[in-house]
Short mmCIF file of C-alpha atoms in Angstrom, two decimals:
data_model
loop_
_atom_site.label_atom_id
_atom_site.label_comp_id
_atom_site.label_asym_id
_atom_site.label_seq_id
_atom_site.Cartn_x
_atom_site.Cartn_y
_atom_site.Cartn_z
CA UNK A 1 -3.44 -16.30 -31.99
CA UNK A 2 -2.95 -15.51 -35.66
CA UNK A 3 -4.80 -12.90 -37.59
CA UNK A 4 -5.36 -15.47 -40.33
CA UNK A 5 -8.32 -16.44 -38.12
CA UNK A 6 -9.54 -12.82 -38.46
CA UNK A 7 -9.86 -11.65 -42.09
CA UNK A 8 -10.70 -8.32 -40.41
CA UNK A 9 -9.91 -6.94 -36.98
CA UNK A 10 -12.74 -6.23 -34.51
CA UNK A 11 -14.60 -3.04 -35.42
CA UNK A 12 -14.11 -1.52 -31.97
CA UNK A 13 -12.20 -1.95 -28.74
CA UNK A 14 -11.83 -0.24 -25.39
CA UNK A 15 -8.06 -0.50 -25.76
CA UNK A 16 -5.83 -1.06 -28.78
CA UNK A 17 -2.31 -2.14 -27.78
CA UNK A 18 0.19 -1.65 -30.59
CA UNK A 19 2.99 -4.20 -30.36
CA UNK A 20 2.90 -7.92 -29.62
CA UNK A 21 6.24 -8.20 -27.90
CA UNK A 22 6.77 -8.85 -24.22
CA UNK A 23 5.65 -5.34 -23.25
CA UNK A 24 2.41 -5.43 -25.23
CA UNK A 25 1.33 -8.85 -24.00
CA UNK A 26 2.29 -8.05 -20.39
CA UNK A 27 0.11 -4.93 -20.54
CA UNK A 28 -2.72 -6.94 -22.13
CA UNK A 29 -2.49 -9.60 -19.42
CA UNK A 30 -2.47 -7.12 -16.56
CA UNK A 31 -5.40 -5.13 -18.00
CA UNK A 32 -7.44 -8.27 -18.64
CA UNK A 33 -6.70 -9.55 -15.15
CA UNK A 34 -8.09 -6.25 -13.82
CA UNK A 35 -11.32 -6.79 -15.76
CA UNK A 36 -10.64 -4.83 -18.97
CA UNK A 37 -11.48 -7.41 -21.61
CA UNK A 38 -12.35 -5.52 -24.79
CA UNK A 39 -8.70 -5.32 -25.83
CA UNK A 40 -7.09 -5.82 -29.23
CA UNK A 41 -3.32 -6.37 -29.48
CA UNK A 42 -2.09 -5.48 -32.96
CA UNK A 43 1.25 -6.97 -34.06
CA UNK A 44 2.79 -6.38 -37.49
CA UNK A 45 4.51 -9.80 -37.56
CA UNK A 46 4.30 -12.76 -35.20
CA UNK A 47 4.31 -12.38 -31.43
CA UNK A 48 7.67 -11.59 -29.86
CA UNK A 49 9.65 -11.35 -33.08
CA UNK A 50 10.98 -7.83 -32.55
CA UNK A 51 13.26 -6.93 -29.66
CA UNK A 52 11.70 -9.74 -27.57
CA UNK A 53 12.93 -12.32 -30.05
CA UNK A 54 16.28 -12.86 -28.38
CA UNK A 55 16.87 -16.45 -27.29
CA UNK A 56 17.71 -15.65 -23.65
CA UNK A 57 16.93 -12.48 -21.74
CA UNK A 58 18.83 -11.27 -18.71
CA UNK A 59 16.78 -10.21 -15.70
CA UNK A 60 18.33 -8.00 -13.03
CA UNK A 61 17.80 -5.30 -10.45
CA UNK A 62 21.39 -4.01 -10.63
CA UNK A 63 20.90 -0.48 -11.95
CA UNK A 64 22.13 2.98 -11.01
CA UNK A 65 18.72 4.68 -11.13
CA UNK A 66 16.31 3.94 -8.25
CA UNK A 67 13.32 3.74 -10.59
CA UNK A 68 15.04 1.10 -12.74
CA UNK A 69 16.00 -0.81 -9.59
CA UNK A 70 12.36 -0.83 -8.47
CA UNK A 71 11.06 -1.93 -11.88
CA UNK A 72 13.71 -4.65 -12.13
CA UNK A 73 13.19 -5.87 -8.57
CA UNK A 74 9.41 -6.12 -8.85
CA UNK A 75 9.77 -7.88 -12.20
CA UNK A 76 12.20 -10.40 -10.73
CA UNK A 77 9.55 -11.38 -8.19
CA UNK A 78 6.99 -11.72 -10.99
CA UNK A 79 9.34 -13.95 -13.01
CA UNK A 80 9.81 -16.16 -9.94
CA UNK A 81 6.02 -16.43 -9.63
CA UNK A 82 5.40 -16.92 -13.37
CA UNK A 83 4.59 -20.67 -13.14
CA UNK A 84 1.60 -19.67 -10.93
CA UNK A 85 0.70 -16.30 -12.45
CA UNK A 86 -0.02 -16.24 -15.33
CA UNK A 87 1.02 -19.91 -15.39
CA UNK A 88 3.95 -20.90 -17.63
CA UNK A 89 7.45 -22.33 -17.35
CA UNK A 90 9.83 -19.59 -18.54
CA UNK A 91 13.08 -21.41 -17.61
CA UNK A 92 14.00 -18.71 -15.11
CA UNK A 93 17.47 -19.43 -13.77
CA UNK A 94 18.88 -17.30 -10.92
CA UNK A 95 22.55 -17.62 -11.83
CA UNK A 96 23.28 -14.05 -10.73
CA UNK A 97 24.74 -11.09 -12.64
CA UNK A 98 28.44 -10.33 -12.48
CA UNK A 99 29.76 -6.94 -13.67
CA UNK A 100 33.55 -6.94 -14.19
CA UNK A 101 35.23 -3.61 -13.42
CA UNK A 102 38.72 -2.58 -14.53
CA UNK A 103 39.14 0.92 -13.06
CA UNK A 104 38.86 2.52 -9.65
CA UNK A 105 36.27 4.93 -11.08
CA UNK A 106 34.05 2.03 -12.19
CA UNK A 107 34.49 0.32 -8.82
CA UNK A 108 33.51 3.52 -7.00
CA UNK A 109 30.47 4.10 -9.22
CA UNK A 110 29.26 0.52 -8.85
CA UNK A 111 29.85 0.62 -5.07
CA UNK A 112 27.50 3.62 -4.93
CA UNK A 113 25.01 1.64 -7.00
CA UNK A 114 25.28 -1.35 -4.64
CA UNK A 115 24.54 0.92 -1.68
CA UNK A 116 21.41 2.23 -3.40
CA UNK A 117 20.37 -1.28 -4.47
CA UNK A 118 20.84 -2.62 -0.92
CA UNK A 119 18.66 0.21 0.42
CA UNK A 120 15.94 -1.12 -1.93
CA UNK A 121 16.40 -4.74 -0.74
CA UNK A 122 18.52 -5.95 -3.67
CA UNK A 123 21.18 -8.38 -2.34
CA UNK A 124 24.04 -7.11 -4.54
CA UNK A 125 27.57 -6.73 -3.24
CA UNK A 126 31.05 -5.71 -4.33
CA UNK A 127 33.55 -8.55 -4.59
CA UNK A 128 37.24 -8.90 -5.43
CA UNK A 129 38.77 -10.37 -8.61
CA UNK A 130 39.50 -13.75 -6.99
CA UNK A 131 35.90 -14.30 -5.89
CA UNK A 132 34.74 -13.22 -9.36
CA UNK A 133 36.99 -15.87 -10.86
CA UNK A 134 35.60 -18.51 -8.49
CA UNK A 135 32.08 -17.63 -9.67
CA UNK A 136 33.17 -17.62 -13.32
CA UNK A 137 36.21 -19.87 -13.90
CA UNK A 138 36.68 -18.58 -17.47
CA UNK A 139 37.92 -15.21 -16.18
CA UNK A 140 41.43 -13.87 -16.22
CA UNK A 141 41.85 -11.49 -13.27
CA UNK A 142 44.53 -9.53 -15.14
CA UNK A 143 43.59 -5.85 -14.88
CA UNK A 144 40.42 -6.52 -12.89
CA UNK A 145 39.94 -4.08 -10.01
CA UNK A 146 36.64 -5.40 -8.60
CA UNK A 147 33.26 -6.80 -9.59
CA UNK A 148 29.63 -6.23 -8.64
CA UNK A 149 27.53 -9.34 -8.07
CA UNK A 150 23.89 -9.99 -7.27
CA UNK A 151 22.89 -13.65 -6.78
CA UNK A 152 19.16 -12.91 -7.24
CA UNK A 153 19.54 -11.87 -10.89
CA UNK A 154 19.61 -14.34 -13.77
CA UNK A 155 18.01 -15.07 -17.12
CA UNK A 156 14.83 -16.48 -18.65
CA UNK A 157 13.39 -17.24 -22.11
CA UNK A 158 11.62 -14.23 -23.65
CA UNK A 159 9.69 -16.41 -26.09
CA UNK A 160 8.18 -18.42 -23.24
CA UNK A 161 7.29 -15.24 -21.34
CA UNK A 162 5.55 -13.77 -24.40
CA UNK A 163 3.63 -17.01 -24.98
CA UNK A 164 2.68 -17.27 -21.31
CA UNK A 165 1.29 -13.74 -21.12
CA UNK A 166 -0.43 -14.03 -24.52
CA UNK A 167 -2.10 -17.34 -23.68
CA UNK A 168 -3.42 -16.00 -20.36
CA UNK A 169 -4.63 -12.78 -22.04
CA UNK A 170 -6.39 -14.79 -24.76
CA UNK A 171 -8.10 -16.96 -22.13
CA UNK A 172 -9.37 -13.74 -20.53
CA UNK A 173 -10.92 -12.59 -23.82
CA UNK A 174 -8.18 -10.44 -25.37
CA UNK A 175 -8.02 -10.50 -29.19
CA UNK A 176 -4.49 -10.82 -30.56
CA UNK A 177 -4.21 -9.86 -34.23
CA UNK A 178 -0.81 -10.88 -35.61
CA UNK A 179 0.49 -10.06 -39.09
CA UNK A 180 -1.55 -6.89 -38.86
CA UNK A 181 0.24 -3.61 -39.52
CA UNK A 182 -0.84 -0.25 -38.13
CA UNK A 183 -1.26 2.23 -41.01
CA UNK A 184 -2.52 5.34 -39.24
CA UNK A 185 -4.70 6.86 -36.52
CA UNK A 186 -7.76 9.07 -36.38
CA UNK A 187 -7.90 11.83 -33.79
CA UNK A 188 -10.69 14.20 -32.82
CA UNK A 189 -9.94 17.08 -30.49
CA UNK A 190 -7.56 15.74 -27.87
CA UNK A 191 -8.36 12.05 -28.35
CA UNK A 192 -7.41 9.13 -30.54
CA UNK A 193 -10.67 7.66 -31.84
CA UNK A 194 -9.49 4.99 -34.26
CA UNK A 195 -6.57 2.89 -35.47
CA UNK A 196 -6.23 1.95 -39.14
CA UNK A 197 -4.66 -1.46 -39.74
CA UNK A 198 -3.93 -3.64 -42.74
CA UNK A 199 -7.02 -5.67 -41.74
CA UNK A 200 -9.42 -2.79 -41.13
CA UNK A 201 -10.16 0.09 -38.80
CA UNK A 202 -10.66 -0.30 -35.04
CA UNK A 203 -12.66 2.41 -33.30
CA UNK A 204 -11.19 2.74 -29.82
CA UNK A 205 -11.37 4.52 -26.48
CA UNK A 206 -7.62 4.32 -25.80
CA UNK A 207 -4.36 3.39 -27.53
CA UNK A 208 -1.24 2.02 -25.83
CA UNK A 209 1.99 2.14 -27.82
CA UNK A 210 4.29 -0.78 -26.95
CA UNK A 211 5.90 -0.99 -30.38
CA UNK A 212 9.52 -1.21 -29.26
CA UNK A 213 11.98 0.01 -31.87
CA UNK A 214 9.07 1.11 -34.10
CA UNK A 215 7.51 3.36 -31.43
CA UNK A 216 8.68 6.66 -32.93
CA UNK A 217 6.76 5.81 -36.12
CA UNK A 218 3.62 4.98 -34.14
CA UNK A 219 3.95 8.19 -32.13
CA UNK A 220 4.27 10.20 -35.33
CA UNK A 221 0.93 8.80 -36.54
CA UNK A 222 -0.71 10.39 -33.50
CA UNK A 223 1.45 13.52 -33.52
CA UNK A 224 3.27 12.41 -30.37
CA UNK A 225 7.07 12.65 -30.18
CA UNK A 226 8.56 9.42 -28.82
CA UNK A 227 12.36 9.72 -29.18
CA UNK A 228 13.20 6.05 -29.80
CA UNK A 229 15.99 4.96 -32.18
CA UNK A 230 16.57 1.40 -33.43
CA UNK A 231 20.11 0.00 -33.03
CA UNK A 232 21.14 -3.54 -34.00
CA UNK A 233 22.63 -5.82 -31.35
CA UNK A 234 24.19 -9.20 -32.16
CA UNK A 235 25.05 -12.37 -30.28
CA UNK A 236 26.42 -15.82 -31.03
CA UNK A 237 26.21 -19.35 -29.66
CA UNK A 238 29.10 -21.71 -29.12
CA UNK A 239 28.92 -25.22 -30.46
CA UNK A 240 27.96 -27.76 -27.75
CA UNK A 241 30.71 -27.97 -25.15
CA UNK A 242 32.22 -31.21 -23.86
CA UNK A 243 32.72 -31.35 -20.96
CA UNK A 244 29.71 -29.09 -20.33
CA UNK A 245 30.27 -25.49 -19.31
CA UNK A 246 30.16 -24.79 -15.57
CA UNK A 247 27.05 -22.94 -14.36
CA UNK A 248 28.18 -19.33 -14.38
CA UNK A 249 26.60 -15.94 -13.72
CA UNK A 250 25.48 -13.66 -16.53
CA UNK A 251 28.97 -12.13 -16.83
CA UNK A 252 29.60 -8.65 -18.29
CA UNK A 253 32.92 -6.94 -18.94
CA UNK A 254 31.65 -3.43 -18.27
CA UNK A 255 34.29 -1.47 -20.20
CA UNK A 256 33.80 -3.38 -23.46
CA UNK A 257 30.15 -4.52 -22.93
CA UNK A 258 31.22 -8.07 -23.84
CA UNK A 259 29.03 -10.60 -22.04
CA UNK A 260 28.52 -14.35 -21.86
CA UNK A 261 26.44 -16.90 -20.00
CA UNK A 262 25.14 -20.47 -20.21
CA UNK A 263 22.80 -21.42 -23.04
CA UNK A 264 21.51 -24.98 -23.32
CA UNK A 265 24.60 -27.11 -24.05
CA UNK A 266 27.04 -24.25 -24.59
CA UNK A 267 27.52 -20.53 -24.04
CA UNK A 268 25.92 -17.41 -25.45
CA UNK A 269 28.34 -14.61 -26.39
CA UNK A 270 27.42 -10.97 -26.94
CA UNK A 271 28.83 -7.47 -27.29
CA UNK A 272 27.47 -4.04 -28.25
CA UNK A 273 29.35 -2.82 -31.34
CA UNK A 274 30.13 0.87 -30.64
CA UNK A 275 30.29 1.54 -34.40
CA UNK A 276 26.85 0.08 -35.16
CA UNK A 277 24.77 2.46 -37.27
CA UNK A 278 21.15 3.14 -36.38
CA UNK A 279 18.48 1.40 -38.41
CA UNK A 280 16.08 -1.52 -38.65
CA UNK A 281 18.53 -3.96 -40.25
CA UNK A 282 18.65 -7.27 -38.35
CA UNK A 283 21.07 -9.20 -40.56
CA UNK A 284 23.42 -11.29 -38.47
CA UNK A 285 27.02 -10.71 -39.58
CA UNK A 286 29.53 -13.28 -38.27
CA UNK A 287 32.41 -10.78 -38.74
CA UNK A 288 31.04 -9.00 -35.66
CA UNK A 289 32.38 -11.91 -33.59
CA UNK A 290 35.95 -10.65 -33.98
CA UNK A 291 35.06 -7.74 -31.67
CA UNK A 292 34.04 -10.24 -28.99
CA UNK A 293 37.08 -12.45 -29.54
CA UNK A 294 39.45 -9.48 -29.17
CA UNK A 295 38.02 -8.70 -25.73
CA UNK A 296 37.87 -12.38 -24.74
CA UNK A 297 41.58 -12.94 -25.45
CA UNK A 298 42.32 -10.65 -22.51
CA UNK A 299 39.36 -11.14 -20.17
CA UNK A 300 38.29 -14.80 -20.73
CA UNK A 301 40.93 -16.41 -22.95
CA UNK A 302 39.27 -19.82 -23.27
CA UNK A 303 36.28 -18.19 -24.98
CA UNK A 304 38.35 -16.53 -27.72
CA UNK A 305 38.78 -19.67 -29.78
CA UNK A 306 35.55 -21.52 -29.05
CA UNK A 307 33.74 -22.79 -32.13
CA UNK A 308 30.47 -20.98 -32.74
CA UNK A 309 27.26 -22.37 -34.19
CA UNK A 310 25.30 -19.44 -35.53
CA UNK A 311 23.89 -16.33 -33.94
CA UNK A 312 21.11 -13.78 -33.83
CA UNK A 313 20.61 -10.08 -34.44
CA UNK A 314 17.81 -7.96 -33.00
CA UNK A 315 17.01 -4.36 -32.21
CA UNK A 316 17.57 -2.28 -29.12
CA UNK A 317 15.09 0.60 -28.79
CA UNK A 318 17.27 3.43 -27.53
CA UNK A 319 16.37 6.79 -25.97
CA UNK A 320 18.76 9.72 -25.41
CA UNK A 321 19.29 8.89 -21.70
CA UNK A 322 18.93 5.09 -21.91
CA UNK A 323 15.81 5.21 -19.76
CA UNK A 324 12.37 4.11 -20.85
CA UNK A 325 9.41 6.20 -21.95
CA UNK A 326 6.39 5.34 -19.80
CA UNK A 327 3.34 7.51 -19.38
CA UNK A 328 0.27 9.19 -20.78
CA UNK A 329 0.43 11.82 -23.51
CA UNK A 330 -0.28 15.38 -22.42
CA UNK A 331 -1.63 16.26 -25.87
CA UNK A 332 -3.77 13.12 -26.32
CA UNK A 333 -4.67 11.85 -22.82
CA UNK A 334 -6.03 8.53 -24.14
CA UNK A 335 -2.68 7.72 -25.81
CA UNK A 336 -0.39 5.85 -23.41
CA UNK A 337 3.08 4.49 -24.12
CA UNK A 338 5.71 2.10 -22.81
CA UNK A 339 8.74 2.05 -25.09
CA UNK A 340 12.41 2.92 -25.48
CA UNK A 341 13.71 0.50 -22.86
CA UNK A 342 17.27 0.58 -24.24
CA UNK A 343 17.85 -3.14 -23.69
CA UNK A 344 15.99 -3.39 -20.37
CA UNK A 345 12.44 -3.99 -21.65
CA UNK A 346 12.28 -7.73 -21.18
CA UNK A 347 13.52 -7.59 -17.61
CA UNK A 348 11.11 -4.75 -16.69
CA UNK A 349 8.05 -6.02 -18.58
CA UNK A 350 6.09 -7.54 -15.67
CA UNK A 351 6.36 -4.38 -13.54
CA UNK A 352 5.66 -2.07 -16.49
CA UNK A 353 2.55 -4.11 -17.33
CA UNK A 354 1.28 -3.31 -13.83
CA UNK A 355 2.19 0.36 -14.12
CA UNK A 356 0.47 0.86 -17.48
CA UNK A 357 -2.60 -0.99 -16.20
CA UNK A 358 -2.79 1.46 -13.30
CA UNK A 359 -2.19 4.51 -15.51
CA UNK A 360 -5.03 3.37 -17.79
CA UNK A 361 -7.36 2.77 -14.82
CA UNK A 362 -6.24 6.11 -13.29
CA UNK A 363 -4.94 4.37 -10.19
CA UNK A 364 -1.71 5.12 -8.33
CA UNK A 365 1.05 2.75 -9.60
CA UNK A 366 3.35 1.04 -7.09
CA UNK A 367 6.03 3.60 -7.97
CA UNK A 368 6.00 7.08 -9.46
CA UNK A 369 6.98 6.79 -13.14
CA UNK A 370 6.49 10.48 -13.95
CA UNK A 371 10.28 10.94 -14.40
CA UNK A 372 9.97 8.58 -17.40
CA UNK A 373 7.49 10.78 -19.25
CA UNK A 374 8.44 11.32 -22.90
CA UNK A 375 8.06 15.06 -22.24
CA UNK A 376 11.24 15.09 -20.13
CA UNK A 377 13.45 15.84 -23.13
CA UNK A 378 11.79 19.11 -24.05
CA UNK A 379 10.47 20.51 -20.78
CA UNK A 380 13.85 20.95 -19.11
CA UNK A 381 13.20 18.23 -16.54
CA UNK A 382 16.09 16.54 -14.80
CA UNK A 383 17.40 13.70 -16.97
CA UNK A 384 18.93 10.78 -15.06
CA UNK A 385 21.02 8.73 -17.48
CA UNK A 386 21.14 5.04 -16.57
CA UNK A 387 24.80 4.11 -16.06
CA UNK A 388 24.48 0.30 -15.91
CA UNK A 389 23.87 -0.06 -19.66
CA UNK A 390 25.14 -2.88 -21.87
#
């Protein structure tokens, strides 16, 4: 699945998918499964090295927006079924998600979210500080008002998901061109007719942008405004723990965004730095850990002094309302997009692959994604910011 096997890309394709992360390969798999086989996935680096490169990805249906709940819930079922379709072990572990809440306002907001989630068959519930501590023994209950917990959520390995989708797509005849950069697009009238890459031009009938943090640049090549900004996010791993860590939920201190969960023989620690500048820099800076340790001293004291063994930095692809951009361009109807997931792309990728397949085939998707059109920011449509953002 390396472009080194292709000194040039295929001269033509029915569909060119730009981006070989989890979104691009999910879309490729779902299209190929539906019988669309003349597909080229173009990836500037290696598969899954952008936002999908994180070592462990959380998967959940605990959101405040009904559309995100539906996309998360349907994706959870697909992750459960992944060993059978498309056929790969993704180390999916349903440890649950635990949101820690330290104000009555947060508790009230999350209780409303739980009611909405329950109405959509998500088994989340509000719990007290003591039950939260039983689920996650590292916690200090000091200052905790409540927590929101869903046992059906968990985490999986993004790299294995990308490989699983890509292998199945390749078996179905999809061409995956890695280390192939997109340089520009040709349009005629209201259509994209070709994609220029570092390995040649591909004449095409449709383009799907799934370029993650780079999507605004791809949109610009076609004259389409995709308001996606790259923001660095960092995480760290503890050294192996002895005795081993207890099996805990994916635990998030909502006020600070600090989170932690099991990872192989230790824990993974993360936090969104509120002062992080926008940009494509993915240099891991260990000094960032002090932000996490400061929160941990209060919320999970045992974690504050744990020895760490390296870390990782990647990019969130952020939109103004922290909701994704999914749809078909009004100006260029054969240009489709799925980008700007604001940290939720991995967990929504299976469902979004289905949706984009149906949009391409002009079928009715399982849910109406029109509120996620990129046009919403300049046509005065109602914007529904997603509140459950980390």
